[in-house]
JSON list of C-alpha atoms in Angstrom, two decimals:
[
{"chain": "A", "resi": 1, "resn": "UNK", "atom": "CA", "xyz": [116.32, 94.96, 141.59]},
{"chain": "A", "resi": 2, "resn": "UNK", "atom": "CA", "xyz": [119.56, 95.35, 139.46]},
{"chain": "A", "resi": 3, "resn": "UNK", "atom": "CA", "xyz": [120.55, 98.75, 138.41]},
{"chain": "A", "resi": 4, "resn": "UNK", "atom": "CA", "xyz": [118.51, 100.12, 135.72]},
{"chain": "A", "resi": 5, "resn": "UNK", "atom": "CA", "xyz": [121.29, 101.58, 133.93]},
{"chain": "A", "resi": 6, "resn": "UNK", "atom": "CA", "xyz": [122.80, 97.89, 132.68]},
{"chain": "A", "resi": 7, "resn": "UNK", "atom": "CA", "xyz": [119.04, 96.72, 132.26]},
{"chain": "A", "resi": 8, "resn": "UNK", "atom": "CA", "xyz": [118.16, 100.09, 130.02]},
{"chain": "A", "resi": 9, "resn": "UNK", "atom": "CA", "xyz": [121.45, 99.29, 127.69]},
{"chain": "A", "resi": 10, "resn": "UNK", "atom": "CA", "xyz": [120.30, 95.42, 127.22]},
{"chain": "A", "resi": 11, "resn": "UNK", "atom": "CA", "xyz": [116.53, 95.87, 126.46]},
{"chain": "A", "resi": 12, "resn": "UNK", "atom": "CA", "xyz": [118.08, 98.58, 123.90]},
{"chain": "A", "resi": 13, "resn": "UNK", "atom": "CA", "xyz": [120.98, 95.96, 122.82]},
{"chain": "A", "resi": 14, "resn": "UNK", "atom": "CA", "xyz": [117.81, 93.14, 122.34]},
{"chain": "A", "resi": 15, "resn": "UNK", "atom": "CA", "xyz": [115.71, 95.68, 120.97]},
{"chain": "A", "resi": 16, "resn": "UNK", "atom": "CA", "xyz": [117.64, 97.29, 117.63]},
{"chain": "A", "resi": 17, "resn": "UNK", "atom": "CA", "xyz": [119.38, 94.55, 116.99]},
{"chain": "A", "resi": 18, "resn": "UNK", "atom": "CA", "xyz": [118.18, 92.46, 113.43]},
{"chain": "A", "resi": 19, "resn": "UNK", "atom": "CA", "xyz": [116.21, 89.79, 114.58]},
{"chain": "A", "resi": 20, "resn": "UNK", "atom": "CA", "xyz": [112.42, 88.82, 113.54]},
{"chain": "A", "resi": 21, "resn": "UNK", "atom": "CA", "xyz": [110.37, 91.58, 114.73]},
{"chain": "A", "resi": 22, "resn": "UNK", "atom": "CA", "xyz": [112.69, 94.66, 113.21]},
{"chain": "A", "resi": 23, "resn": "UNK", "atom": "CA", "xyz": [113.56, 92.76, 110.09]},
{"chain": "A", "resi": 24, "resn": "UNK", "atom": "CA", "xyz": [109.53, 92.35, 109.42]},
{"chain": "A", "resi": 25, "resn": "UNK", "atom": "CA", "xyz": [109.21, 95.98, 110.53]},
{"chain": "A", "resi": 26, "resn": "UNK", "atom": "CA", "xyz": [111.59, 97.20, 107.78]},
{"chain": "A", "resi": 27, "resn": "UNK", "atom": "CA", "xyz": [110.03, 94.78, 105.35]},
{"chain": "A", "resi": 28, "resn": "UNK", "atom": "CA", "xyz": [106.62, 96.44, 105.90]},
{"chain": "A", "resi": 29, "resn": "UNK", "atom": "CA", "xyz": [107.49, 99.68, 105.77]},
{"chain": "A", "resi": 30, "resn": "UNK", "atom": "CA", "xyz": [109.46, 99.27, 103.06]},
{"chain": "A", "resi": 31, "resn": "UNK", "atom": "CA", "xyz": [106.30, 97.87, 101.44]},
{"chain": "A", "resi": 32, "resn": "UNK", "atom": "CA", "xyz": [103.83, 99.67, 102.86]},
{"chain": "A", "resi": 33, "resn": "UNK", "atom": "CA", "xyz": [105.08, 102.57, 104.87]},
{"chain": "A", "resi": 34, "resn": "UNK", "atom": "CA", "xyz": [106.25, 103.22, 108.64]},
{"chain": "A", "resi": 35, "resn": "UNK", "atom": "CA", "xyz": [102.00, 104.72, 108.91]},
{"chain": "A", "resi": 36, "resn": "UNK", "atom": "CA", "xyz": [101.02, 101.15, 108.13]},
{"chain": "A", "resi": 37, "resn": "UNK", "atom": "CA", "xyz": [103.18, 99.49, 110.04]},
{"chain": "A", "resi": 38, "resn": "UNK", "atom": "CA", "xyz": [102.16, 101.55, 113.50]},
{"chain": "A", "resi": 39, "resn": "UNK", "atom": "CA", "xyz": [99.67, 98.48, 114.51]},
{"chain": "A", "resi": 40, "resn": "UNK", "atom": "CA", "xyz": [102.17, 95.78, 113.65]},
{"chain": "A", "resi": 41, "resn": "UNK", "atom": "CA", "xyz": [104.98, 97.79, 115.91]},
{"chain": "A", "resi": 42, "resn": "UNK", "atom": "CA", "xyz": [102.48, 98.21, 118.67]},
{"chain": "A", "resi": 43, "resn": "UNK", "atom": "CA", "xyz": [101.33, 94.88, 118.90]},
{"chain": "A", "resi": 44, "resn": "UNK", "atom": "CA", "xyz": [105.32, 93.61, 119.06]},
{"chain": "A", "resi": 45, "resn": "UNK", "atom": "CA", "xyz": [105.56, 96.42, 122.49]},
{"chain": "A", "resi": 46, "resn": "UNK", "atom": "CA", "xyz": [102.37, 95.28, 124.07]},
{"chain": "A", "resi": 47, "resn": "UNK", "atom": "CA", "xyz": [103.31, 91.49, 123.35]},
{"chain": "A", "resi": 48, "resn": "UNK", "atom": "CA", "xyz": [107.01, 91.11, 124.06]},
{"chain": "A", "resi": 49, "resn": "UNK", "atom": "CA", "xyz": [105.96, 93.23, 127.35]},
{"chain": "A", "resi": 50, "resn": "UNK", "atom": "CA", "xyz": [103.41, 91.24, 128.01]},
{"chain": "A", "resi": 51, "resn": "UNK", "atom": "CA", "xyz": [105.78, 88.11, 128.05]},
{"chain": "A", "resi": 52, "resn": "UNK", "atom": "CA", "xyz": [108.16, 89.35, 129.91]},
{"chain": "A", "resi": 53, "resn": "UNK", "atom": "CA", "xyz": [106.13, 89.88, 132.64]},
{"chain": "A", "resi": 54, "resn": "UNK", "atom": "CA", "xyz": [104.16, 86.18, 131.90]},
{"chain": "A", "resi": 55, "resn": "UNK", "atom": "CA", "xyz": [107.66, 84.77, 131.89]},
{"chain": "A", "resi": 56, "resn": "UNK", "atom": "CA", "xyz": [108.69, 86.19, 134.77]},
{"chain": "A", "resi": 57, "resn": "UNK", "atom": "CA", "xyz": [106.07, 85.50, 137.04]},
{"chain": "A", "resi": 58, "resn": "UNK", "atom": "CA", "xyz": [106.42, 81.79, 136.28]},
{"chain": "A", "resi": 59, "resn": "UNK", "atom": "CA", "xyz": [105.27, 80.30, 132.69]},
{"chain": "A", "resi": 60, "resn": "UNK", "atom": "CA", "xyz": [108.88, 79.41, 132.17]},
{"chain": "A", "resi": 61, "resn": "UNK", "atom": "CA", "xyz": [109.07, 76.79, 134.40]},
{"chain": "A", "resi": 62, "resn": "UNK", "atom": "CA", "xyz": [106.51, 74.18, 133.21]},
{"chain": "A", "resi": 63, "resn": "UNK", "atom": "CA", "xyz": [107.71, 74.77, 129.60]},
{"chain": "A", "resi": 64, "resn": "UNK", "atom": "CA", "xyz": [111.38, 74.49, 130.43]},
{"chain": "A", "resi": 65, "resn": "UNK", "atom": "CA", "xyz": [110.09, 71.17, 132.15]},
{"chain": "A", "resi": 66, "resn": "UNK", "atom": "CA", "xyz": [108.66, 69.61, 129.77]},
{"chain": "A", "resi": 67, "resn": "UNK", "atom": "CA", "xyz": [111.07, 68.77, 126.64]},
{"chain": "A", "resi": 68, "resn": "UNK", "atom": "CA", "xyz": [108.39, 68.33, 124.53]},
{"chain": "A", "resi": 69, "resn": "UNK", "atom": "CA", "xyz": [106.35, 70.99, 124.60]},
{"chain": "A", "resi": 70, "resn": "UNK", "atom": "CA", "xyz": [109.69, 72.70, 124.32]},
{"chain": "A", "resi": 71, "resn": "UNK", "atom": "CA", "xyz": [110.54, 70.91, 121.53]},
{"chain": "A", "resi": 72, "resn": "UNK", "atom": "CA", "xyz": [107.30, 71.42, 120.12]},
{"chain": "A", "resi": 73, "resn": "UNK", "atom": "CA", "xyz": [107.79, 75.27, 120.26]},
{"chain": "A", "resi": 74, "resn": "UNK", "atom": "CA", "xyz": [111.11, 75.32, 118.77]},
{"chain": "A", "resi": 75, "resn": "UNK", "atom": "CA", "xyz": [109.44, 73.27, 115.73]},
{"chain": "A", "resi": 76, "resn": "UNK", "atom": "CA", "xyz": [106.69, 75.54, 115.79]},
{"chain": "A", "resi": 77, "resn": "UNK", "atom": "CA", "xyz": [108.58, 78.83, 115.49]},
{"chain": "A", "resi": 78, "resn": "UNK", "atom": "CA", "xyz": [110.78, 77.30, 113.10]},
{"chain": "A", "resi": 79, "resn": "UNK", "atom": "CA", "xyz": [107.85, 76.39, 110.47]},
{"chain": "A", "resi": 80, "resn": "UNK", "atom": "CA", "xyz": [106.53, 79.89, 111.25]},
{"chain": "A", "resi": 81, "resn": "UNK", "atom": "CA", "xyz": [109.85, 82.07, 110.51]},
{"chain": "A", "resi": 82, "resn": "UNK", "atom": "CA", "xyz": [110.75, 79.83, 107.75]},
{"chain": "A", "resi": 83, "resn": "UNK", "atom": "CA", "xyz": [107.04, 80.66, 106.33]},
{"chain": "A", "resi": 84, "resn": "UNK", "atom": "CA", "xyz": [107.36, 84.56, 106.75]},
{"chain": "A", "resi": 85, "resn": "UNK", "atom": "CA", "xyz": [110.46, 84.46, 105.46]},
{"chain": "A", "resi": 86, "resn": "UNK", "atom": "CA", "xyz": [109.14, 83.51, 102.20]},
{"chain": "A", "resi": 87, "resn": "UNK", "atom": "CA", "xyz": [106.41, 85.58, 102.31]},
{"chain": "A", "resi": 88, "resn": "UNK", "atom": "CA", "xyz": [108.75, 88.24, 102.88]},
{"chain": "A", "resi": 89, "resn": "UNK", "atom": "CA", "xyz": [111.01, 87.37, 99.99]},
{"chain": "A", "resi": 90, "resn": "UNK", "atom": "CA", "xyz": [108.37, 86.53, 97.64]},
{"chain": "A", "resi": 91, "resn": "UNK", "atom": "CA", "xyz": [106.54, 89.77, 98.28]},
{"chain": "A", "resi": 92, "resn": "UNK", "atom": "CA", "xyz": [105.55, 92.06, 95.37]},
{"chain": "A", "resi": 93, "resn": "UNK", "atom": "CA", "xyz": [106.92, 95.44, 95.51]},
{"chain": "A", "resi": 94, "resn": "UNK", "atom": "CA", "xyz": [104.51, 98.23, 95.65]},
{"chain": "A", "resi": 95, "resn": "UNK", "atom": "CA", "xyz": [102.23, 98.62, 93.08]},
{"chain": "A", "resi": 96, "resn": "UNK", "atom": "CA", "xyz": [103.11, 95.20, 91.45]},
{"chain": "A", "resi": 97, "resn": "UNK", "atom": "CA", "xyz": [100.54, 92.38, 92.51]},
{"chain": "A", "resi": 98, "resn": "UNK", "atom": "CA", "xyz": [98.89, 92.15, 95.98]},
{"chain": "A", "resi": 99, "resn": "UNK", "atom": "CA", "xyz": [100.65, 93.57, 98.47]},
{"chain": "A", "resi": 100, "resn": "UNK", "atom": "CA", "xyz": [100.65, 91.37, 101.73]},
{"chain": "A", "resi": 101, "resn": "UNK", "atom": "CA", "xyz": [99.88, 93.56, 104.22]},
{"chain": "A", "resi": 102, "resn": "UNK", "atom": "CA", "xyz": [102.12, 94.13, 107.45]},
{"chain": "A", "resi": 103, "resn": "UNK", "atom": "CA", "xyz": [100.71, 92.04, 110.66]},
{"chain": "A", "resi": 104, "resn": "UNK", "atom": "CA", "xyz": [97.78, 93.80, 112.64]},
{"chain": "A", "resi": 105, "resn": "UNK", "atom": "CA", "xyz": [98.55, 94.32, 116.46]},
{"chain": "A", "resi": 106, "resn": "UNK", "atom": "CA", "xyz": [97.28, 90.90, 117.59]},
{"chain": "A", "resi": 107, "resn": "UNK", "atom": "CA", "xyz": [98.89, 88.88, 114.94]},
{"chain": "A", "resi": 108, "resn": "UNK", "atom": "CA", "xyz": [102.09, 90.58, 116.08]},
{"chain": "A", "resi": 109, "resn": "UNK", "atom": "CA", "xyz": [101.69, 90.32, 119.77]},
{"chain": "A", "resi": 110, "resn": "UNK", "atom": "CA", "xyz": [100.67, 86.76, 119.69]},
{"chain": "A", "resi": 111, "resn": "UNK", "atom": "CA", "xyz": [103.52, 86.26, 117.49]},
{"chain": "A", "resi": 112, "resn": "UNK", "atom": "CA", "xyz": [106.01, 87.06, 120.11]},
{"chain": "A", "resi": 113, "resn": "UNK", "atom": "CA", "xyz": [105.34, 83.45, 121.08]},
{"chain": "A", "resi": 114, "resn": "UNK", "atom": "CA", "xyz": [107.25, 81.94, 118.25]},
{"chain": "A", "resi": 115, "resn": "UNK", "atom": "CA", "xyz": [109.79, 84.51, 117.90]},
{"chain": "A", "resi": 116, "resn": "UNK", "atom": "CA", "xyz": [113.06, 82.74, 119.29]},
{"chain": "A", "resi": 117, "resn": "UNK", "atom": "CA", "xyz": [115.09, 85.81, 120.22]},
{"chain": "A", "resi": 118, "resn": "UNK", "atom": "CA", "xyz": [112.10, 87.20, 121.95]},
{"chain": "A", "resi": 119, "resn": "UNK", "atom": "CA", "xyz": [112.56, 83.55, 124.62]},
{"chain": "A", "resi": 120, "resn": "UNK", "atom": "CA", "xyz": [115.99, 84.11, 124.41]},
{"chain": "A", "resi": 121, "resn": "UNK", "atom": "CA", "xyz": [115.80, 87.70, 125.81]},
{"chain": "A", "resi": 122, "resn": "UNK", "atom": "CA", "xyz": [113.31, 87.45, 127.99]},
{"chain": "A", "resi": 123, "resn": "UNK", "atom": "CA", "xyz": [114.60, 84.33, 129.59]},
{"chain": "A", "resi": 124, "resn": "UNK", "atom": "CA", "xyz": [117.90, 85.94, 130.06]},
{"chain": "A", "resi": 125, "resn": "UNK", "atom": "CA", "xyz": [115.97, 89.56, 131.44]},
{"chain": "A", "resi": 126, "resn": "UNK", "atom": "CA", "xyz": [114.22, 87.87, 133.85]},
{"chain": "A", "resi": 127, "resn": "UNK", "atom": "CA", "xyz": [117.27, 85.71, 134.77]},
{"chain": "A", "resi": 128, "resn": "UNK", "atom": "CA", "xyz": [119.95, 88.78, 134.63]},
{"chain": "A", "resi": 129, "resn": "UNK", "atom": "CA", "xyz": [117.79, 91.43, 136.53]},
{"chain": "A", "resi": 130, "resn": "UNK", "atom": "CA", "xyz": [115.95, 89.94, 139.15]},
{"chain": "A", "resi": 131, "resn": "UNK", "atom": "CA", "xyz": [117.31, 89.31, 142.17]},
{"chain": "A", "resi": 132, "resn": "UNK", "atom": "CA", "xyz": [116.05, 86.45, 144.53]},
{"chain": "A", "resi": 133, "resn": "UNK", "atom": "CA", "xyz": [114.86, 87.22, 148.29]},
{"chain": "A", "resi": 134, "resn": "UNK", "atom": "CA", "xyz": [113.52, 90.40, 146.69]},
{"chain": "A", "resi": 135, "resn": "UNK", "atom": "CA", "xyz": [110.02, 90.43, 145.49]},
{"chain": "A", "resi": 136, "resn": "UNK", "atom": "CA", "xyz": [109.32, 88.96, 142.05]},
{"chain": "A", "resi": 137, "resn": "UNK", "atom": "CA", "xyz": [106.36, 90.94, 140.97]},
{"chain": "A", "resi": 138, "resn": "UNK", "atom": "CA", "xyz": [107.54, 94.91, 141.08]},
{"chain": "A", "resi": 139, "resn": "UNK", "atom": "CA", "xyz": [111.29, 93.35, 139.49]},
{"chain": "A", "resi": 140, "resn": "UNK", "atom": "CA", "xyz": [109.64, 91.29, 136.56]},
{"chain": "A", "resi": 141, "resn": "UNK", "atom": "CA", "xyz": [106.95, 94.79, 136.34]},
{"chain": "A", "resi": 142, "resn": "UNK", "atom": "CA", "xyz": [110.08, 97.09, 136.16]},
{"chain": "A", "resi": 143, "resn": "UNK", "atom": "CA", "xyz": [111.56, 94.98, 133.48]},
{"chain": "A", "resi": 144, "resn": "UNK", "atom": "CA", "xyz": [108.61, 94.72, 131.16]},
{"chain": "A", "resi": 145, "resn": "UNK", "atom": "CA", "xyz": [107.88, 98.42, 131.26]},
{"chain": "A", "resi": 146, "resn": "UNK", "atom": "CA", "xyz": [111.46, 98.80, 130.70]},
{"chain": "A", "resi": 147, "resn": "UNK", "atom": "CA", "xyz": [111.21, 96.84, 127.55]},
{"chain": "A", "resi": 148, "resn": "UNK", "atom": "CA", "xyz": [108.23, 98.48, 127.00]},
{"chain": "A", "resi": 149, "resn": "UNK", "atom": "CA", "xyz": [109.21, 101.79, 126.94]},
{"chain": "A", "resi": 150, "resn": "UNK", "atom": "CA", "xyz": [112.16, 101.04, 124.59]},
{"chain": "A", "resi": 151, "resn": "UNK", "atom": "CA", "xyz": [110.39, 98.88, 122.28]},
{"chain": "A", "resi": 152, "resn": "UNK", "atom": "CA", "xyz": [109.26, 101.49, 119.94]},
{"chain": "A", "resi": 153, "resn": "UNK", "atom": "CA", "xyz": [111.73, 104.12, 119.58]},
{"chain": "A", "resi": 154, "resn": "UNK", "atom": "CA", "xyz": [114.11, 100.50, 118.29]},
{"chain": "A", "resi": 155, "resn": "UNK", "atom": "CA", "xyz": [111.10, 99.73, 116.12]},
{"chain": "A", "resi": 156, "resn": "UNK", "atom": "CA", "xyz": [111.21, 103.22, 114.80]},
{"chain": "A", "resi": 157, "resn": "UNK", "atom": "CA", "xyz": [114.56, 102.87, 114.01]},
{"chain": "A", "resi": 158, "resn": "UNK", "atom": "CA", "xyz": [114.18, 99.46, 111.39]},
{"chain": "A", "resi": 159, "resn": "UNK", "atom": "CA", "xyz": [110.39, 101.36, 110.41]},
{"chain": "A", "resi": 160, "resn": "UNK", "atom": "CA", "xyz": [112.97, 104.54, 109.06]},
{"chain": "A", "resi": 161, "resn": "UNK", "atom": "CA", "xyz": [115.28, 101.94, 107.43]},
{"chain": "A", "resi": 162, "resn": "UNK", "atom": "CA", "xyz": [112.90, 100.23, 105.59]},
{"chain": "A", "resi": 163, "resn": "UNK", "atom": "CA", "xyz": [111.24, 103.50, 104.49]},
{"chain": "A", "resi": 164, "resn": "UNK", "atom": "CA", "xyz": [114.44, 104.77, 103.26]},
{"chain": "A", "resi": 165, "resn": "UNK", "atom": "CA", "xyz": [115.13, 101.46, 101.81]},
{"chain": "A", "resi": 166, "resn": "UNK", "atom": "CA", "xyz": [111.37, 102.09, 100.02]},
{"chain": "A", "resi": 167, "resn": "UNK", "atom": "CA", "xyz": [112.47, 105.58, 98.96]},
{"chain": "A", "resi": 168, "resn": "UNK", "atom": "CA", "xyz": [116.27, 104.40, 97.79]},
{"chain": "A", "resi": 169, "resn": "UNK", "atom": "CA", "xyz": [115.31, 101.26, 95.92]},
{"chain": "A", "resi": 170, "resn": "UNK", "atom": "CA", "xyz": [112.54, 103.15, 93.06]},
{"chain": "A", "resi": 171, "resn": "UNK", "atom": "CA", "xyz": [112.56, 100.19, 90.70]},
{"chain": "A", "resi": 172, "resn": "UNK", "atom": "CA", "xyz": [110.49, 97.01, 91.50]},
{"chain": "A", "resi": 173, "resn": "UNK", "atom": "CA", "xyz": [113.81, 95.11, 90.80]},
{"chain": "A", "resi": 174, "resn": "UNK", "atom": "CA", "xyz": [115.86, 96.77, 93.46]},
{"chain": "A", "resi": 175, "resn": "UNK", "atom": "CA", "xyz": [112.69, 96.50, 95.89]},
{"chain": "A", "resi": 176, "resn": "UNK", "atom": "CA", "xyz": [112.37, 92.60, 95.06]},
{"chain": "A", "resi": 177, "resn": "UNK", "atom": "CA", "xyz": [116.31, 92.18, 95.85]},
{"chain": "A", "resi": 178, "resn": "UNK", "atom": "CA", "xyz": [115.85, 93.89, 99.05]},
{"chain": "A", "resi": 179, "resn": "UNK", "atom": "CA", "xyz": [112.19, 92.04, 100.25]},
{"chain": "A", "resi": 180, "resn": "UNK", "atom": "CA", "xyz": [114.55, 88.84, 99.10]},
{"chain": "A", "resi": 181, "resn": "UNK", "atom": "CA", "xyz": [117.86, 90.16, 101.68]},
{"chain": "A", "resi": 182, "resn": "UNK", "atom": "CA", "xyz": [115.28, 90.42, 104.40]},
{"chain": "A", "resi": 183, "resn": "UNK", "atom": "CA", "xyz": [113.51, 87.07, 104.04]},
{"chain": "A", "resi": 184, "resn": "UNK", "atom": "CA", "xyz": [117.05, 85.40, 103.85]},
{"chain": "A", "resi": 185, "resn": "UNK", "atom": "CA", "xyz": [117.99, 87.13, 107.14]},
{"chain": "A", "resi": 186, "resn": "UNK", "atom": "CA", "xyz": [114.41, 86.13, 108.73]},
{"chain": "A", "resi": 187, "resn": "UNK", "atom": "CA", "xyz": [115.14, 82.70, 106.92]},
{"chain": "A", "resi": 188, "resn": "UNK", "atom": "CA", "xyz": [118.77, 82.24, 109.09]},
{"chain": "A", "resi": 189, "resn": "UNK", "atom": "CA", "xyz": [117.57, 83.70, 112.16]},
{"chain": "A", "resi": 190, "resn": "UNK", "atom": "CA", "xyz": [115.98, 80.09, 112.51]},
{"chain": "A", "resi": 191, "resn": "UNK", "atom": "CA", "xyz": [120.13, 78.94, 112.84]},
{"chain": "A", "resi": 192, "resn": "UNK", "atom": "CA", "xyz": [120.31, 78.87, 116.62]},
{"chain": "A", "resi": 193, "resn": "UNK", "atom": "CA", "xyz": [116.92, 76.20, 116.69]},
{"chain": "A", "resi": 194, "resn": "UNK", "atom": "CA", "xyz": [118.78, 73.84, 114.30]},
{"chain": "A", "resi": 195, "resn": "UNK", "atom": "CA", "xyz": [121.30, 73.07, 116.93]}
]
């Protein structure tokens, strides 16, 4: 197994940085609240770990085989993003319609299966940190309870943003501009599919 120092400072890297997951985290909690997004941030830990370790231990291989189910995804988590991204931008601010509520832990875990950066980095964890000739299973283990561990504290991170963001932006006009930023960013995260 690589050393855990450069693994430690890339699951942190993939972690915090805007992509999918934290950008719907803020969203919610600007919404809703960092209490109500708890389940949505738990599910994205227990999921993205959970794939790593899936991942690692071989389910890559048959879908990097086969261009159409990998095609297939790509068009899959396209649609999806696309679609949260206007739900995100179209949102109601608080206390102005229906609030759409943030995802429960299962909707977010099984959504780490669309999420494109979540392939990208655990294709390139897996890849990066394991070495061959050593045993797969306690390298791809160490590397999803590495991710696992740093999951949150990143998600806290975009959860405190988007609170602030909630507390900052008082009127429903400055929340609407902001749900409408984060559904654009969500909206070109897609970029990288479209090549």
């Amino acid at each position: 197994m690589a050393d855990l120092l450069p693994l430690l400072g890339f699951a942190i890297a993939g972690s915090v940085t805007p992509g999918p997951n934290v950008l719907m985290v803020a969203a919610g909690a600007a919404g809703s609240g960092v209490r109500a997004v708890m389940p949505h941030m738990f599910g994205i830990t227990f999921g993205f770990s959970a794939m790593i370790a899936l991942v690692g231990l071989g389910l890559a291989g048959p879908l990097a085989a086969s261009p159409t189910i990998h095609a297939g995804l790509q068009v899959v988590a396209v649609l999806w993003l696309l679609w949260l991204a206007w739900k995100i931008a179209t949102a109601p601010p608080p206390g102005e319609g229906p609030a759409r509520p943030p995802m429960n832990f299962v909707q977010a875990a099984l959504f780490q299966w669309v999420n494109p950066k979540a392939w990208m980095i655990a294709g390139a964890a897996i890849a990066g940190y394991t070495r061959p000739g050593e045993a797969l299973l306690p390298q791809v283990l160490t590397i999803a309870l590495v991710f696992g561990a740093i999951s949150m504290p990143c998600l806290l991170v975009w959860a405190g943003l988007g609170a602030g963001a909630r507390r900052v932006l008082r009127d429903a006009r400055s929340l609407r501009r902001f749900n409408i930023a984060m559904g654009v960013l969500l909206a070109l995260s897609v970029l990288p599919l479209l090549r």
